PDB file of C-alpha atoms and ligand atoms in Angstrom:
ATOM      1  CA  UNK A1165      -4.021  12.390  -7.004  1.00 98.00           C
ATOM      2  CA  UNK A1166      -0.912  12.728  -5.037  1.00 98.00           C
ATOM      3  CA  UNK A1167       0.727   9.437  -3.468  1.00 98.00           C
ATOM      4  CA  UNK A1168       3.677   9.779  -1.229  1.00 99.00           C
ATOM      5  CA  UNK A1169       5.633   6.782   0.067  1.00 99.00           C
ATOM      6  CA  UNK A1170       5.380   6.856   3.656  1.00 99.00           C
ATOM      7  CA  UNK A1171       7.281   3.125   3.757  1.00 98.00           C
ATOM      8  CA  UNK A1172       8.791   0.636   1.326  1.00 98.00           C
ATOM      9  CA  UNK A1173      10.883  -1.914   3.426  1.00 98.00           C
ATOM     10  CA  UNK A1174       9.748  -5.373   3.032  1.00 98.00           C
ATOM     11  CA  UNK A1175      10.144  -6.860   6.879  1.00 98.00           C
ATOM     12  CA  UNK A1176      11.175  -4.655   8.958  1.00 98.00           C
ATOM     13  CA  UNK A1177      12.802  -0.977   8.717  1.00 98.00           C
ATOM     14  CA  UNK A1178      15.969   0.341   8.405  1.00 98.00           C
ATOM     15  CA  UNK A1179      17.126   2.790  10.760  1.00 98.00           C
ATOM     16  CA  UNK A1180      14.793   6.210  10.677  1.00 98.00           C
ATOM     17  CA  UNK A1181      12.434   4.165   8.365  1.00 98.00           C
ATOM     18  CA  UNK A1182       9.119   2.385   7.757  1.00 98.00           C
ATOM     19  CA  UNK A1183       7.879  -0.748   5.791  1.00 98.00           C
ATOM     20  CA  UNK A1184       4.898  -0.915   3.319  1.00 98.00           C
ATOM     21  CA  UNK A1185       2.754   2.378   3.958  1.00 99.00           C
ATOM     22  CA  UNK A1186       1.418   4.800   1.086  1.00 99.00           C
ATOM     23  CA  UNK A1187      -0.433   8.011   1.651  1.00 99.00           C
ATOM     24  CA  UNK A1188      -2.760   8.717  -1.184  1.00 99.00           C
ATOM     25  CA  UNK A1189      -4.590  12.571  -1.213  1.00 98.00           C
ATOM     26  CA  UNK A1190      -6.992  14.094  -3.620  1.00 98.00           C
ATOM     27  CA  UNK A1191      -8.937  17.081  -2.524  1.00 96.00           C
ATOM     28  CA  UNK A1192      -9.063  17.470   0.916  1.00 97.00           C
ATOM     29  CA  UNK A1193      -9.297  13.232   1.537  1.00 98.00           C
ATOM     30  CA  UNK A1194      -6.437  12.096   2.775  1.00 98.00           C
ATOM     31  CA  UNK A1195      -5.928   7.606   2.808  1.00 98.00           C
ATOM     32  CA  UNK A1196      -3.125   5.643   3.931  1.00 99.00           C
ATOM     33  CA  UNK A1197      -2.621   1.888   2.332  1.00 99.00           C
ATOM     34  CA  UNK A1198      -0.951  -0.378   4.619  1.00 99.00           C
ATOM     35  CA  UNK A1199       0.202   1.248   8.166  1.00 98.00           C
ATOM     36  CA  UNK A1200       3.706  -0.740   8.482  1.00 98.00           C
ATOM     37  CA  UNK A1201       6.196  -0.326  11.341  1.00 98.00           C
ATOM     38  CA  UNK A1202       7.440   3.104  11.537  1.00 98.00           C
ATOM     39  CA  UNK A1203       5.033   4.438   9.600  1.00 98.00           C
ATOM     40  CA  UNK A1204       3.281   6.876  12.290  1.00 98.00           C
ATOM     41  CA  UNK A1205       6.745   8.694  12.752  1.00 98.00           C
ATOM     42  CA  UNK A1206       7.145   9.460   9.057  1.00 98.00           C
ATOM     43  CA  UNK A1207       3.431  10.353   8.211  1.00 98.00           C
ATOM     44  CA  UNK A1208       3.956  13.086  10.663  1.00 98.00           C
ATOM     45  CA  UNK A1209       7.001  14.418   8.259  1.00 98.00           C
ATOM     46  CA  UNK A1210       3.858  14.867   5.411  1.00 98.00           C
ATOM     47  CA  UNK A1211       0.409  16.056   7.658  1.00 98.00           C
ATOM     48  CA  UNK A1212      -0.611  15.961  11.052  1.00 98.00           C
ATOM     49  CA  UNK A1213      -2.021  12.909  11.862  1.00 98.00           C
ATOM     50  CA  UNK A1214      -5.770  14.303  13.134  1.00 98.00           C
ATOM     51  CA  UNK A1215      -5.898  15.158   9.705  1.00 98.00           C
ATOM     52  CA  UNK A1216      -6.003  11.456   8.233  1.00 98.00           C
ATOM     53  CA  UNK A1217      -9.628  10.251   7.117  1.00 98.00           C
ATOM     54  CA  UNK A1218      -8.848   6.413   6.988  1.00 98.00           C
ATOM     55  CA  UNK A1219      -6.362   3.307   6.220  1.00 98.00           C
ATOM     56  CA  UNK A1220      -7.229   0.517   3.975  1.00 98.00           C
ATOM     57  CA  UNK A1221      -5.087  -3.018   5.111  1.00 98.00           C
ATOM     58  CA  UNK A1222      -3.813  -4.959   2.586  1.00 98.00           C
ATOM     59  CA  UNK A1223      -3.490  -8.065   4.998  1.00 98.00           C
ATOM     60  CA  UNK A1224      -2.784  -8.939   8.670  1.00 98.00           C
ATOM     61  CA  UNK A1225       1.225  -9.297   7.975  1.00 98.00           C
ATOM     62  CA  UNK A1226       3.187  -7.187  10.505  1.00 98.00           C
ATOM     63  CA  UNK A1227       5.364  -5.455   8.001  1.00 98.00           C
ATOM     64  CA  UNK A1228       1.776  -3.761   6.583  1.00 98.00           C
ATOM     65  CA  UNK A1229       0.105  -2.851   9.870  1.00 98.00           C
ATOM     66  CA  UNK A1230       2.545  -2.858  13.148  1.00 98.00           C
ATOM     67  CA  UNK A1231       1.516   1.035  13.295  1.00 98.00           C
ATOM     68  CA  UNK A1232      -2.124   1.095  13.091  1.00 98.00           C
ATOM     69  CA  UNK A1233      -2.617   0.338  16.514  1.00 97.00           C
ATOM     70  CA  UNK A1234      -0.382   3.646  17.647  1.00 97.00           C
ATOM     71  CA  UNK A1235      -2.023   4.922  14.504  1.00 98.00           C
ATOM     72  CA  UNK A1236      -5.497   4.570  16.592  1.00 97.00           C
ATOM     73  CA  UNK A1237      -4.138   6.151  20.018  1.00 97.00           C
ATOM     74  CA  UNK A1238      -3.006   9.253  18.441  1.00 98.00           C
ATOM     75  CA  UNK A1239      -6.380   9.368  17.422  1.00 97.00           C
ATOM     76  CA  UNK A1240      -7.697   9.051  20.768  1.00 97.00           C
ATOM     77  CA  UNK A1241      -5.460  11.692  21.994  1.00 98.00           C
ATOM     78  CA  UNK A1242      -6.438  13.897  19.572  1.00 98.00           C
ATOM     79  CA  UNK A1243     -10.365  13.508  19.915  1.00 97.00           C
ATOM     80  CA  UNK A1244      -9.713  13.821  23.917  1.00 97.00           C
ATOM     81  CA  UNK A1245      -7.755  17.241  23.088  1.00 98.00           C
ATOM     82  CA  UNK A1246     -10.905  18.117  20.973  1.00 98.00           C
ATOM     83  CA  UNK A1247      -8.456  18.601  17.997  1.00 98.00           C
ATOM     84  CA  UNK A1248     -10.583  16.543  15.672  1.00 98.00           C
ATOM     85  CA  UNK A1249     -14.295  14.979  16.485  1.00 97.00           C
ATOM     86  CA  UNK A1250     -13.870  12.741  13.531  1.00 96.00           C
ATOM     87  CA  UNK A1251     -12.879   8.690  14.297  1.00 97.00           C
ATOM     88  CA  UNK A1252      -9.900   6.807  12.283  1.00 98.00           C
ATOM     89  CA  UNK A1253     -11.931   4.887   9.273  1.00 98.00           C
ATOM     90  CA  UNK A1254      -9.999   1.282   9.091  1.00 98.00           C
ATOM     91  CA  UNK A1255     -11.298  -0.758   6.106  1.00 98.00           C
ATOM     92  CA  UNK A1256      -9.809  -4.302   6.111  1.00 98.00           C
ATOM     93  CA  UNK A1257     -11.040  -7.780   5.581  1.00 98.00           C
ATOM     94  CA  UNK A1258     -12.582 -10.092   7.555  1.00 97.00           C
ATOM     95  CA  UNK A1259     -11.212 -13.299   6.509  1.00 96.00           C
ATOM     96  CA  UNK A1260      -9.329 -13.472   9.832  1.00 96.00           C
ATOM     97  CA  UNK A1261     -11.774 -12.641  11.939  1.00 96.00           C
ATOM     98  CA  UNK A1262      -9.552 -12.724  14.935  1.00 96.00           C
ATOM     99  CA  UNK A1263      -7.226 -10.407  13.962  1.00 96.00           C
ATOM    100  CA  UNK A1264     -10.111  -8.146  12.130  1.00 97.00           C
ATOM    101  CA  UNK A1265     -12.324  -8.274  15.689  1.00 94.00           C
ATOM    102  CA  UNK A1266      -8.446  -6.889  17.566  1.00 93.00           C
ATOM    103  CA  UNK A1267      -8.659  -3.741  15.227  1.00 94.00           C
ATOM    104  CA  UNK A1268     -11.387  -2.084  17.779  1.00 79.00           C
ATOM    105  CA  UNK A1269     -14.535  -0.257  16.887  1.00 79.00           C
ATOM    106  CA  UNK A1270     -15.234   2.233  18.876  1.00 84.00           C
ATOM    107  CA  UNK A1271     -15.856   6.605  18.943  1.00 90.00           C
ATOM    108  CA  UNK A1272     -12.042   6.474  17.920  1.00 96.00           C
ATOM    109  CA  UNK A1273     -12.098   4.236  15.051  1.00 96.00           C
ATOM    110  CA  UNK A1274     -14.760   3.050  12.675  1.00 97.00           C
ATOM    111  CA  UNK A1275     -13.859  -0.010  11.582  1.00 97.00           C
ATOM    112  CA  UNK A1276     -15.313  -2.063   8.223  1.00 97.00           C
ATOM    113  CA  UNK A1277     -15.422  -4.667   6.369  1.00 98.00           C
ATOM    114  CA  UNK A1278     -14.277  -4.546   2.528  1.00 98.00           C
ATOM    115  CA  UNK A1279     -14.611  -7.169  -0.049  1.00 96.00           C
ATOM    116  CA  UNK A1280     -14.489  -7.681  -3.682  1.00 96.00           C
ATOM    117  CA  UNK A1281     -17.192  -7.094  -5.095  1.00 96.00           C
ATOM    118  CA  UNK A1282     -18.439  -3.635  -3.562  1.00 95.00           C
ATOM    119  CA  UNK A1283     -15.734  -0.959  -3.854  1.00 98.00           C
ATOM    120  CA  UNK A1284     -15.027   1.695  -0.842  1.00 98.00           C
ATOM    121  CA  UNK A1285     -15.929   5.123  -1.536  1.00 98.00           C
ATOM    122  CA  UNK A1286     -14.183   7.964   0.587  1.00 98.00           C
ATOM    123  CA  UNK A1287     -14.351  10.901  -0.712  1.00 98.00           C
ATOM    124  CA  UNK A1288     -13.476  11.361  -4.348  1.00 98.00           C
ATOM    125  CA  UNK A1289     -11.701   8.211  -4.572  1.00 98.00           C
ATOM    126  CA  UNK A1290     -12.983   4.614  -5.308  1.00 98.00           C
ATOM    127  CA  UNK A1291     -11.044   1.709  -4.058  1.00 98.00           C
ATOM    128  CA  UNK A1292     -11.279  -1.969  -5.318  1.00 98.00           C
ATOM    129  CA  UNK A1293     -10.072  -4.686  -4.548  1.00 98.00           C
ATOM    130  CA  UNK A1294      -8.722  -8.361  -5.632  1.00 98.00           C
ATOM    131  CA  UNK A1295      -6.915 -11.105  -3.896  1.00 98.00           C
ATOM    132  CA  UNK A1296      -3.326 -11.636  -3.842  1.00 98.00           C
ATOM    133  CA  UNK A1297      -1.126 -14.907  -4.377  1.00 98.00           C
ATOM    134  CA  UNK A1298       0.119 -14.689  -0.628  1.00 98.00           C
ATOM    135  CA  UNK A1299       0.766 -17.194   2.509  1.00 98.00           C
ATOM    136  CA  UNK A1300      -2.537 -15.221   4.623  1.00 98.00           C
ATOM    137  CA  UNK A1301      -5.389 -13.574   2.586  1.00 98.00           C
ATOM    138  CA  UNK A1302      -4.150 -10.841   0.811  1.00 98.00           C
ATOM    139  CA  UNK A1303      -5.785  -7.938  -1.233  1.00 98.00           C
ATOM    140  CA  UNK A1304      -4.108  -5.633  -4.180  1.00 98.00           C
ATOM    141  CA  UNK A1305      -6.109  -1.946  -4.406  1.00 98.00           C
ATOM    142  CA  UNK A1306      -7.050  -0.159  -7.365  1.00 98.00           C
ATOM    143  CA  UNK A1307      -7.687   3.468  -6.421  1.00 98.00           C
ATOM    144  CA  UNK A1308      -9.595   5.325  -8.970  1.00 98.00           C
ATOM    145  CA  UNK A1309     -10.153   9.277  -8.896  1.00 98.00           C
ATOM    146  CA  UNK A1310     -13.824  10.264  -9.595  1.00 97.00           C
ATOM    147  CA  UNK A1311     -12.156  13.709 -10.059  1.00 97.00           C
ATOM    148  CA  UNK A1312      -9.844  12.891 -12.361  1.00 98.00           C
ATOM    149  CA  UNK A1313      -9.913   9.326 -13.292  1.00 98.00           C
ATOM    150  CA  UNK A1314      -6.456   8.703 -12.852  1.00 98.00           C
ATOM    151  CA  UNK A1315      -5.684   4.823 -11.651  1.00 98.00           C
ATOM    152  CA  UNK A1316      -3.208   3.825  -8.641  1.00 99.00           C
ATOM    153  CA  UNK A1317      -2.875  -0.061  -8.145  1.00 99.00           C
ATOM    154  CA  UNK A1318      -0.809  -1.052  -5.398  1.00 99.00           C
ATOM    155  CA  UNK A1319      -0.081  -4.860  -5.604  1.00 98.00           C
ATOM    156  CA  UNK A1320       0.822  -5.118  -1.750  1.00 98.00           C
ATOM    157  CA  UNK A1321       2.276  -8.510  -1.485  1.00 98.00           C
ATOM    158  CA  UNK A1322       1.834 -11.161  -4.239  1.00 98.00           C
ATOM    159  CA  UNK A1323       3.214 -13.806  -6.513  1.00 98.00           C
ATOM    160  CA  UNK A1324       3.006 -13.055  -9.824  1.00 98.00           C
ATOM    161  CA  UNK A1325      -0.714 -13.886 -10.888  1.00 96.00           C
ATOM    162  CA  UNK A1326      -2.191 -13.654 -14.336  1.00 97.00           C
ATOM    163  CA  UNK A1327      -5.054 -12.007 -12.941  1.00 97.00           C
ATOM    164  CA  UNK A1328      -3.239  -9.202 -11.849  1.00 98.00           C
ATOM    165  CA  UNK A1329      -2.917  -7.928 -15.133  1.00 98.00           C
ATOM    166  CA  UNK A1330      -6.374  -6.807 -15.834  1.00 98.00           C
ATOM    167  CA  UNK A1331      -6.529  -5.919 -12.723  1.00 98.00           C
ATOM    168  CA  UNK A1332      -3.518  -3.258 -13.385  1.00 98.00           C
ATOM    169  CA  UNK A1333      -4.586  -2.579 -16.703  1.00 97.00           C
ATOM    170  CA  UNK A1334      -3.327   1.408 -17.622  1.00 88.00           C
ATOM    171  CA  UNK A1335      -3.112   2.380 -13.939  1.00 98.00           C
ATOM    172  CA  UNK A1336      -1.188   6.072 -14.428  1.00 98.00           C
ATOM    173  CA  UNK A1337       0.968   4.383 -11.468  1.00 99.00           C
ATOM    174  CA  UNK A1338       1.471   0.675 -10.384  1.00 98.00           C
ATOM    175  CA  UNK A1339       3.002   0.170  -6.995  1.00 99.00           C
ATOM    176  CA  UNK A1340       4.723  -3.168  -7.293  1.00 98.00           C
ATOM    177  CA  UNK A1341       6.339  -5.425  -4.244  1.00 98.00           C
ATOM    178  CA  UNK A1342       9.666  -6.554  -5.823  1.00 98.00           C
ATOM    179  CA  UNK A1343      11.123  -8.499  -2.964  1.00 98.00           C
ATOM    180  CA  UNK A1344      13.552 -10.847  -4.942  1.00 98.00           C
ATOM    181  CA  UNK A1345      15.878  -9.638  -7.722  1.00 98.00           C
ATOM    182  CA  UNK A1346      15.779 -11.755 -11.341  1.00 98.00           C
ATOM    183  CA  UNK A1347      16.660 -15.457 -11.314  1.00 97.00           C
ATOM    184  CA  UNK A1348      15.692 -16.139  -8.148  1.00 98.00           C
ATOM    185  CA  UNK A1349      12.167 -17.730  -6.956  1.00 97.00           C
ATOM    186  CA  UNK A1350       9.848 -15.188  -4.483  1.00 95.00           C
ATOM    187  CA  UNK A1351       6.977 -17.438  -5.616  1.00 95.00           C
ATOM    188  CA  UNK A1352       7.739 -19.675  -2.775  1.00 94.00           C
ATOM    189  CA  UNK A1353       7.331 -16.716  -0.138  1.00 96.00           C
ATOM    190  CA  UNK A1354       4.573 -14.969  -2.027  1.00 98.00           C
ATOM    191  CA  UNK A1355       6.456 -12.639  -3.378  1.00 98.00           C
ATOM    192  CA  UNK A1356       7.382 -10.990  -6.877  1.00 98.00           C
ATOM    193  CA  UNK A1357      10.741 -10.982  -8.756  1.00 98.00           C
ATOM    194  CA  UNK A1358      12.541  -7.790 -10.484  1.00 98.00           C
ATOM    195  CA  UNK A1359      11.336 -10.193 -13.920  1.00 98.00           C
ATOM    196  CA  UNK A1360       7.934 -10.356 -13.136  1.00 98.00           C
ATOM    197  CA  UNK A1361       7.174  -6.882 -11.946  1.00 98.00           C
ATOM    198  CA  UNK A1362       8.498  -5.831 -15.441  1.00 98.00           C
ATOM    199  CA  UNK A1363       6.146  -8.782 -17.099  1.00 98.00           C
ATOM    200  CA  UNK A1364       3.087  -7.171 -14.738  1.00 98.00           C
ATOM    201  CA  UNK A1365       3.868  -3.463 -15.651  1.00 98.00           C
ATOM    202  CA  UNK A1366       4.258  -4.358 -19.153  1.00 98.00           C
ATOM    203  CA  UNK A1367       1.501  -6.697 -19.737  1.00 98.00           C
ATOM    204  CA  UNK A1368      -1.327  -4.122 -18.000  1.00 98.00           C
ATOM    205  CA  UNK A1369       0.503  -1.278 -19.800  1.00 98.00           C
ATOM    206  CA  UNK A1370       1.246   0.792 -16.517  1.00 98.00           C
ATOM    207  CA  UNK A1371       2.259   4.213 -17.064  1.00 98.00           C
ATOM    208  CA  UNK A1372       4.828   4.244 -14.250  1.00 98.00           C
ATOM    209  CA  UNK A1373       6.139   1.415 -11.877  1.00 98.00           C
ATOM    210  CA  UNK A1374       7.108   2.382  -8.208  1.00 99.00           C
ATOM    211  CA  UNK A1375       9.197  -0.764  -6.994  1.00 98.00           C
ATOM    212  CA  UNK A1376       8.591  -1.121  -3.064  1.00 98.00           C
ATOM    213  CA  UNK A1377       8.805  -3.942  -0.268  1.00 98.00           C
ATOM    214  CA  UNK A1378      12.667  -3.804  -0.839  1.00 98.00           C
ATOM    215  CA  UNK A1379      14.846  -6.725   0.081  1.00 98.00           C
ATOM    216  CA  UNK A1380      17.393  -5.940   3.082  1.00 98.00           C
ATOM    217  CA  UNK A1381      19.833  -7.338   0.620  1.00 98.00           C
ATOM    218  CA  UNK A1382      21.755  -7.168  -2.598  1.00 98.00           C
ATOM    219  CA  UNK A1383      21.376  -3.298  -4.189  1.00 98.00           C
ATOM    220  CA  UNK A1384      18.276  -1.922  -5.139  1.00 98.00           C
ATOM    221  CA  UNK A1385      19.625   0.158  -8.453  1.00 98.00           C
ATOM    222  CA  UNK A1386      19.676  -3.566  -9.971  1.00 98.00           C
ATOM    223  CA  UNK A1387      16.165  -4.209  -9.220  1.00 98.00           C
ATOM    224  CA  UNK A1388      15.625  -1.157 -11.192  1.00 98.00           C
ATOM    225  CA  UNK A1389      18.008  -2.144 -14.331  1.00 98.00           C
ATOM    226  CA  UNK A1390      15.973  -5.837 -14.251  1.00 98.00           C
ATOM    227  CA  UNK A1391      12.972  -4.258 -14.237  1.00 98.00           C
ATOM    228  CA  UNK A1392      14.059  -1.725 -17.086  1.00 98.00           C
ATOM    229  CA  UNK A1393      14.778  -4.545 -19.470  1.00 98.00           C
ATOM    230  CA  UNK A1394      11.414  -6.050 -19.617  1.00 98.00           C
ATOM    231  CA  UNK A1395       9.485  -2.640 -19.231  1.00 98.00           C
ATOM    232  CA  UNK A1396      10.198   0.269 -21.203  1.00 98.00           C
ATOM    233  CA  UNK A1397       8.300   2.698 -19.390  1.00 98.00           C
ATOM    234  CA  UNK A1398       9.061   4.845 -16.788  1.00 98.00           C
ATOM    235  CA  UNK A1399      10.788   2.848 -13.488  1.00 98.00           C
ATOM    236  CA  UNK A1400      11.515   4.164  -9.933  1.00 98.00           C
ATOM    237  CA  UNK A1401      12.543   2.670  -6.648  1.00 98.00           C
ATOM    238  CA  UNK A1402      10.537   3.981  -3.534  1.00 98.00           C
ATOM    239  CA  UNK A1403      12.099   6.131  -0.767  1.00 98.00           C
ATOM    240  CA  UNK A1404      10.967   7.384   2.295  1.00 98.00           C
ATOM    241  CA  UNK A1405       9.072  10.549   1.263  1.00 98.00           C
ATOM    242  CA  UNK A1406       9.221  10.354  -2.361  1.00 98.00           C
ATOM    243  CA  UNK A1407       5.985  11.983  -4.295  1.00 98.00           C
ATOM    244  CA  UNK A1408       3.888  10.877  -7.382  1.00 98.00           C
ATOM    245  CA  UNK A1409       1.270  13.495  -8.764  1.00 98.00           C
ATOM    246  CA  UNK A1410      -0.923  11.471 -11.001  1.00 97.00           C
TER     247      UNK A1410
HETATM  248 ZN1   ZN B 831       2.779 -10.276   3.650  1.00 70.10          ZN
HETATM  249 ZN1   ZN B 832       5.016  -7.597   3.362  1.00 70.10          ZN
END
């Protein structure tokens, strides 16, 4: 499985960058978690966007899917040019059914429903899900390789929950949100500290932590020295482009 970070601001981007967006490929299938603002004009850095089977939502927050709806007009353009006949699959949930109803469903996009208990299958890879600790309904993703059963979990955003553990348990690569650095308190936001990513990671025994949804303050490399004293394993901050082969 090959994941590339696509985005990893928390908020809003920095200049010539995106928030929250992952691109996860095995075989030919090619997924994108979260679609955040800017993400379209980076994907295109990594494949041509015809070429992109489907995006799973974490949640409705703006910093996870400000793109998608671009995302779905290059798709029109590019079914209209005849460069692909295949629609955009968008898997989110429906526990805002306003702004799951605004996502369209139409010959461009194919849009569906996950939940809990069933996972997704495209392609070779299995998705599950479990609810976050978040202000709106929120859903972490396990993505499991029937090829190669190596294990992605991407938190997307989330106080720290016990139940995230199992849920994490030996994933080859844990995306984490680490929006607040140690000491101070993200659960009031939703949100994870540098001290409880490193408390998650080491608890599920994750392989490797990516940290992602980076504050717009303080510096980052200290995230990554908080996190290294809890965890012993092998830390890295996201950046625009980076790739994990798992
Ligand atoms: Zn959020
Ligand atoms: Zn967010």
């Amino acid at each position: 499985m090959k994941v590339t970070v696509i985005g990893y601001w928390g908020a809003y981007p920095e200049a010539n960058e995106a928030t929250s967006s992952f691109l996860v490929e095995e075989g030919e299938t090619k997924v994108l978690l979260d679609c955040g603002s800017g993400a379209v004009a980076q994907l295109q850095n990594k494949i041509e966007l015809k070429e992109l089977d489907a995006v799973i939502l974490s949640h409705y927050h703006h910093d996870h899917m400000a793109d998608l709806g671009v995302l779905t007009y290059s798709r029109i353009v590019d079914i209209s040019l005849e460069k692909t006949d295949r629609p955009l699959q968008i898997f989110a949930h429906n526990y805002d059914k306003e702004a799951f109803d605004s996502l369209g469903n139409d010959t461009y996009t194919s849009v569906v429903a996950y939940n809990e208990s069933t996972p997704l299958i495209i392609g070779p890879l299995k998705v599950s899900f479990q609810k976050t600790a978040h202000p709106v309904t929120c859903y972490a993703m396990k993505v499991e390789s029937q090829l190669t059963n190596k294990v992605l979990v991407y938190t997307a955003d989330t106080a720290f929950e016990e139940s995230l553990i199992p849920f994490a348990e030996k994933a080859n690569l844990l995306i984490a949100e680490t929006s607040f650095y140690a000491g101070q308190d993200g659960r009031k936001f939703g949100h994870m500290t540098s001290e409880e990513v490193a408390k998650l990671a080491t608890a599920s025994q994750a392989q490797s932590v990516l940290l992602s949804h980076l504050p717009h303050f303080g510096f980052h490399h200290q995230l990554k020295s908080e996190v290294q004293r809890g965890y012993s394993r092998e830390v890295n901050l996201a950046s625009s482009g980076a790739i994990f082969y798992l």
